[in-house]
mmCIF file with all atom_site columns, C-alpha atoms in Angstrom:
data_model
loop_
_atom_site.group_PDB
_atom_site.id
_atom_site.type_symbol
_atom_site.label_atom_id
_atom_site.label_alt_id
_atom_site.label_comp_id
_atom_site.label_asym_id
_atom_site.label_entity_id
_atom_site.label_seq_id
_atom_site.pdbx_PDB_ins_code
_atom_site.Cartn_x
_atom_site.Cartn_y
_atom_site.Cartn_z
_atom_site.occupancy
_atom_site.B_iso_or_equiv
_atom_site.pdbx_formal_charge
_atom_site.auth_seq_id
_atom_site.auth_comp_id
_atom_site.auth_asym_id
_atom_site.auth_atom_id
_atom_site.pdbx_PDB_model_num
ATOM 1  C CA . MET A 1 1  ? 22.429 -9.466  -74.143 1.00 77.00 ? 26  MET A CA 1
ATOM 2  C CA . PHE A 1 2  ? 22.139 -12.664 -72.256 1.00 90.00 ? 27  PHE A CA 1
ATOM 3  C CA . GLN A 1 3  ? 23.944 -16.121 -72.309 1.00 95.00 ? 28  GLN A CA 1
ATOM 4  C CA . VAL A 1 4  ? 22.661 -19.488 -73.492 1.00 95.00 ? 29  VAL A CA 1
ATOM 5  C CA . ILE A 1 5  ? 23.469 -22.295 -71.277 1.00 94.00 ? 30  ILE A CA 1
ATOM 6  C CA . LYS A 1 6  ? 24.189 -25.334 -73.508 1.00 90.00 ? 31  LYS A CA 1
ATOM 7  C CA . THR A 1 7  ? 23.237 -28.882 -72.561 1.00 83.00 ? 32  THR A CA 1
ATOM 8  C CA . ASN A 1 8  ? 26.962 -29.619 -71.825 1.00 87.00 ? 33  ASN A CA 1
ATOM 9  C CA . GLY A 1 9  ? 27.016 -26.712 -69.342 1.00 89.00 ? 34  GLY A CA 1
ATOM 10 C CA . GLU A 1 10 ? 29.040 -24.331 -71.499 1.00 93.00 ? 35  GLU A CA 1
ATOM 11 C CA . THR A 1 11 ? 27.732 -20.864 -72.268 1.00 94.00 ? 36  THR A CA 1
ATOM 12 C CA . ALA A 1 12 ? 27.486 -18.848 -75.375 1.00 94.00 ? 37  ALA A CA 1
ATOM 13 C CA . ASP A 1 13 ? 26.192 -15.431 -76.353 1.00 95.00 ? 38  ASP A CA 1
ATOM 14 C CA . PHE A 1 14 ? 22.510 -15.509 -77.501 1.00 95.00 ? 39  PHE A CA 1
ATOM 15 C CA . THR A 1 15 ? 22.174 -15.213 -81.257 1.00 94.00 ? 40  THR A CA 1
ATOM 16 C CA . LEU A 1 16 ? 18.811 -14.779 -82.873 1.00 96.00 ? 41  LEU A CA 1
ATOM 17 C CA . THR A 1 17 ? 20.120 -16.187 -86.199 1.00 96.00 ? 42  THR A CA 1
ATOM 18 C CA . LYS A 1 18 ? 20.786 -19.522 -84.683 1.00 95.00 ? 43  LYS A CA 1
ATOM 19 C CA . ILE A 1 19 ? 17.105 -19.801 -83.933 1.00 96.00 ? 44  ILE A CA 1
ATOM 20 C CA . SER A 1 20 ? 16.119 -18.682 -87.496 1.00 97.00 ? 45  SER A CA 1
ATOM 21 C CA . ASP A 1 21 ? 18.536 -21.220 -88.939 1.00 95.00 ? 46  ASP A CA 1
ATOM 22 C CA . ALA A 1 22 ? 17.135 -24.022 -86.883 1.00 94.00 ? 47  ALA A CA 1
ATOM 23 C CA . ILE A 1 23 ? 13.588 -23.131 -87.924 1.00 96.00 ? 48  ILE A CA 1
ATOM 24 C CA . MET A 1 24 ? 14.678 -22.976 -91.568 1.00 96.00 ? 49  MET A CA 1
ATOM 25 C CA . LYS A 1 25 ? 16.311 -26.447 -91.273 1.00 94.00 ? 50  LYS A CA 1
ATOM 26 C CA . ALA A 1 26 ? 13.094 -27.788 -89.651 1.00 95.00 ? 51  ALA A CA 1
ATOM 27 C CA . PHE A 1 27 ? 11.028 -26.501 -92.573 1.00 96.00 ? 52  PHE A CA 1
ATOM 28 C CA . CYS A 1 28 ? 13.516 -28.179 -94.982 1.00 95.00 ? 53  CYS A CA 1
ATOM 29 C CA . GLU A 1 29 ? 13.352 -31.450 -93.030 1.00 93.00 ? 54  GLU A CA 1
ATOM 30 C CA . ALA A 1 30 ? 9.547  -31.347 -93.220 1.00 95.00 ? 55  ALA A CA 1
ATOM 31 C CA . ASP A 1 31 ? 9.698  -30.498 -96.929 1.00 95.00 ? 56  ASP A CA 1
ATOM 32 C CA . MET A 1 32 ? 7.740  -27.313 -96.379 1.00 96.00 ? 57  MET A CA 1
ATOM 33 C CA . GLN A 1 33 ? 8.139  -24.068 -98.203 1.00 94.00 ? 58  GLN A CA 1
ATOM 34 C CA . TYR A 1 34 ? 9.233  -21.019 -96.184 1.00 94.00 ? 59  TYR A CA 1
ATOM 35 C CA . ASN A 1 35 ? 10.973 -17.695 -96.693 1.00 95.00 ? 60  ASN A CA 1
ATOM 36 C CA . TYR A 1 36 ? 13.601 -15.917 -94.614 1.00 96.00 ? 61  TYR A CA 1
ATOM 37 C CA . ASP A 1 37 ? 11.192 -13.213 -93.307 1.00 97.00 ? 62  ASP A CA 1
ATOM 38 C CA . GLN A 1 38 ? 8.897  -15.962 -92.100 1.00 96.00 ? 63  GLN A CA 1
ATOM 39 C CA . ALA A 1 39 ? 11.709 -17.724 -90.239 1.00 97.00 ? 64  ALA A CA 1
ATOM 40 C CA . ASP A 1 40 ? 12.936 -14.486 -88.747 1.00 97.00 ? 65  ASP A CA 1
ATOM 41 C CA . LEU A 1 41 ? 9.454  -13.548 -87.533 1.00 98.00 ? 66  LEU A CA 1
ATOM 42 C CA . LEU A 1 42 ? 9.040  -16.982 -85.959 1.00 98.00 ? 67  LEU A CA 1
ATOM 43 C CA . ALA A 1 43 ? 12.417 -16.577 -84.282 1.00 98.00 ? 68  ALA A CA 1
ATOM 44 C CA . LEU A 1 44 ? 11.279 -13.348 -82.746 1.00 98.00 ? 69  LEU A CA 1
ATOM 45 C CA . ARG A 1 45 ? 8.196  -15.075 -81.474 1.00 98.00 ? 70  ARG A CA 1
ATOM 46 C CA . VAL A 1 46 ? 10.374 -17.733 -79.956 1.00 98.00 ? 71  VAL A CA 1
ATOM 47 C CA . THR A 1 47 ? 12.372 -15.078 -78.143 1.00 97.00 ? 72  THR A CA 1
ATOM 48 C CA . ALA A 1 48 ? 9.201  -13.505 -76.794 1.00 97.00 ? 73  ALA A CA 1
ATOM 49 C CA . ASP A 1 49 ? 7.997  -16.941 -75.669 1.00 97.00 ? 74  ASP A CA 1
ATOM 50 C CA . PHE A 1 50 ? 10.970 -17.776 -73.505 1.00 97.00 ? 75  PHE A CA 1
ATOM 51 C CA . GLN A 1 51 ? 11.759 -14.169 -72.405 1.00 94.00 ? 76  GLN A CA 1
ATOM 52 C CA . ASN A 1 52 ? 10.157 -14.620 -68.978 1.00 94.00 ? 77  ASN A CA 1
ATOM 53 C CA . ARG A 1 53 ? 12.348 -17.641 -68.294 1.00 94.00 ? 78  ARG A CA 1
ATOM 54 C CA . VAL A 1 54 ? 15.672 -15.792 -68.705 1.00 94.00 ? 79  VAL A CA 1
ATOM 55 C CA . GLU A 1 55 ? 17.437 -15.817 -65.371 1.00 91.00 ? 80  GLU A CA 1
ATOM 56 C CA . GLU A 1 56 ? 20.484 -13.953 -64.090 1.00 87.00 ? 81  GLU A CA 1
ATOM 57 C CA . ASN A 1 57 ? 22.970 -16.433 -65.559 1.00 81.00 ? 82  ASN A CA 1
ATOM 58 C CA . GLY A 1 58 ? 21.053 -16.832 -68.806 1.00 93.00 ? 83  GLY A CA 1
ATOM 59 C CA . VAL A 1 59 ? 18.600 -19.264 -70.341 1.00 96.00 ? 84  VAL A CA 1
ATOM 60 C CA . SER A 1 60 ? 19.107 -22.962 -71.029 1.00 94.00 ? 85  SER A CA 1
ATOM 61 C CA . ALA A 1 61 ? 19.143 -24.366 -74.558 1.00 92.00 ? 86  ALA A CA 1
ATOM 62 C CA . ASP A 1 62 ? 16.410 -26.764 -73.491 1.00 92.00 ? 87  ASP A CA 1
ATOM 63 C CA . VAL A 1 63 ? 14.093 -23.768 -72.694 1.00 95.00 ? 88  VAL A CA 1
ATOM 64 C CA . ILE A 1 64 ? 14.750 -22.229 -76.102 1.00 95.00 ? 89  ILE A CA 1
ATOM 65 C CA . SER A 1 65 ? 14.210 -25.624 -77.822 1.00 93.00 ? 90  SER A CA 1
ATOM 66 C CA . ASP A 1 66 ? 10.777 -26.018 -75.992 1.00 95.00 ? 91  ASP A CA 1
ATOM 67 C CA . SER A 1 67 ? 9.837  -22.543 -77.182 1.00 97.00 ? 92  SER A CA 1
ATOM 68 C CA . VAL A 1 68 ? 10.819 -23.305 -80.812 1.00 96.00 ? 93  VAL A CA 1
ATOM 69 C CA . LYS A 1 69 ? 8.614  -26.385 -80.876 1.00 96.00 ? 94  LYS A CA 1
ATOM 70 C CA . ARG A 1 70 ? 5.672  -24.586 -79.122 1.00 97.00 ? 95  ARG A CA 1
ATOM 71 C CA . VAL A 1 71 ? 5.819  -21.491 -81.430 1.00 98.00 ? 96  VAL A CA 1
ATOM 72 C CA . LEU A 1 72 ? 5.953  -23.703 -84.542 1.00 98.00 ? 97  LEU A CA 1
ATOM 73 C CA . GLU A 1 73 ? 2.957  -25.629 -83.441 1.00 97.00 ? 98  GLU A CA 1
ATOM 74 C CA . GLN A 1 74 ? 1.002  -22.545 -82.334 1.00 97.00 ? 99  GLN A CA 1
ATOM 75 C CA . ALA A 1 75 ? 1.668  -20.967 -85.762 1.00 97.00 ? 100 ALA A CA 1
ATOM 76 C CA . GLY A 1 76 ? 0.287  -24.053 -87.483 1.00 97.00 ? 101 GLY A CA 1
ATOM 77 C CA . TYR A 1 77 ? 3.514  -25.688 -88.527 1.00 97.00 ? 102 TYR A CA 1
ATOM 78 C CA . ALA A 1 78 ? 3.100  -29.015 -86.673 1.00 96.00 ? 103 ALA A CA 1
ATOM 79 C CA . GLU A 1 79 ? 5.143  -30.881 -89.333 1.00 96.00 ? 104 GLU A CA 1
ATOM 80 C CA . ALA A 1 80 ? 8.084  -28.446 -88.866 1.00 96.00 ? 105 ALA A CA 1
ATOM 81 C CA . ALA A 1 81 ? 7.732  -28.786 -85.074 1.00 95.00 ? 106 ALA A CA 1
ATOM 82 C CA . ARG A 1 82 ? 8.030  -32.539 -85.338 1.00 93.00 ? 107 ARG A CA 1
ATOM 83 C CA . ALA A 1 83 ? 11.023 -32.226 -87.709 1.00 93.00 ? 108 ALA A CA 1
ATOM 84 C CA . TYR A 1 84 ? 12.630 -29.796 -85.276 1.00 91.00 ? 109 TYR A CA 1
ATOM 85 C CA . LEU A 1 85 ? 12.083 -32.159 -82.361 1.00 86.00 ? 110 LEU A CA 1
ATOM 86 C CA . TYR A 1 86 ? 13.488 -35.101 -84.383 1.00 79.00 ? 111 TYR A CA 1
ATOM 87 C CA . ARG A 1 87 ? 16.594 -33.064 -85.326 1.00 71.00 ? 112 ARG A CA 1
ATOM 88 C CA . ASP A 1 88 ? 17.059 -32.070 -81.689 1.00 65.00 ? 113 ASP A CA 1
ATOM 89 C CA . MET A 1 89 ? 16.794 -35.676 -80.554 1.00 62.00 ? 114 MET A CA 1
ATOM 90 C CA . ARG A 1 90 ? 19.326 -36.842 -83.112 1.00 60.00 ? 115 ARG A CA 1
ATOM 91 C CA . LYS A 1 91 ? 21.683 -34.075 -82.016 1.00 61.00 ? 116 LYS A CA 1
ATOM 92 C CA . LEU A 1 92 ? 21.462 -35.159 -78.401 1.00 53.00 ? 117 LEU A CA 1
ATOM 93 C CA . SER A 1 93 ? 22.157 -38.797 -79.281 1.00 50.00 ? 118 SER A CA 1
ATOM 94 C CA . ARG A 1 94 ? 25.210 -37.778 -81.299 1.00 50.00 ? 119 ARG A CA 1
ATOM 95 C CA . ASN A 1 95 ? 26.469 -35.809 -78.351 1.00 54.00 ? 120 ASN A CA 1
ATOM 96 C CA . GLY A 1 96 ? 26.451 -38.589 -75.927 1.00 50.00 ? 121 GLY A CA 1
ATOM 97 C CA . GLY A 1 97 ? 22.885 -39.500 -75.455 1.00 47.00 ? 122 GLY A CA 1
ATOM 98 C CA . LEU A 1 98 ? 19.991 -38.287 -73.456 1.00 41.00 ? 123 LEU A CA 1
ATOM 99 C CA . ARG A 1 99 ? 20.547 -37.217 -69.882 1.00 38.00 ? 124 ARG A CA 1
#
């Protein structure tokens, strides 16, 4: 498996469930119905989307985040994509602001 390079420079093992969880939270924030299988399938699509951007030392969290937003939009879940982006921006601001 590969490493995820977080925005603070630390690394962590890649975990597909973190992507599924983030997608489910985005659906909740957008007040949209979903099921676990749907979130898992979208998480797999996200992984396929960023796969060609994995480098020797891993993949950045920003690349994964961009893929989540893109896959949600392509799948017709624009509201969830906006909710995901909004959650991501709030998280960045809580962790010391934008770069």
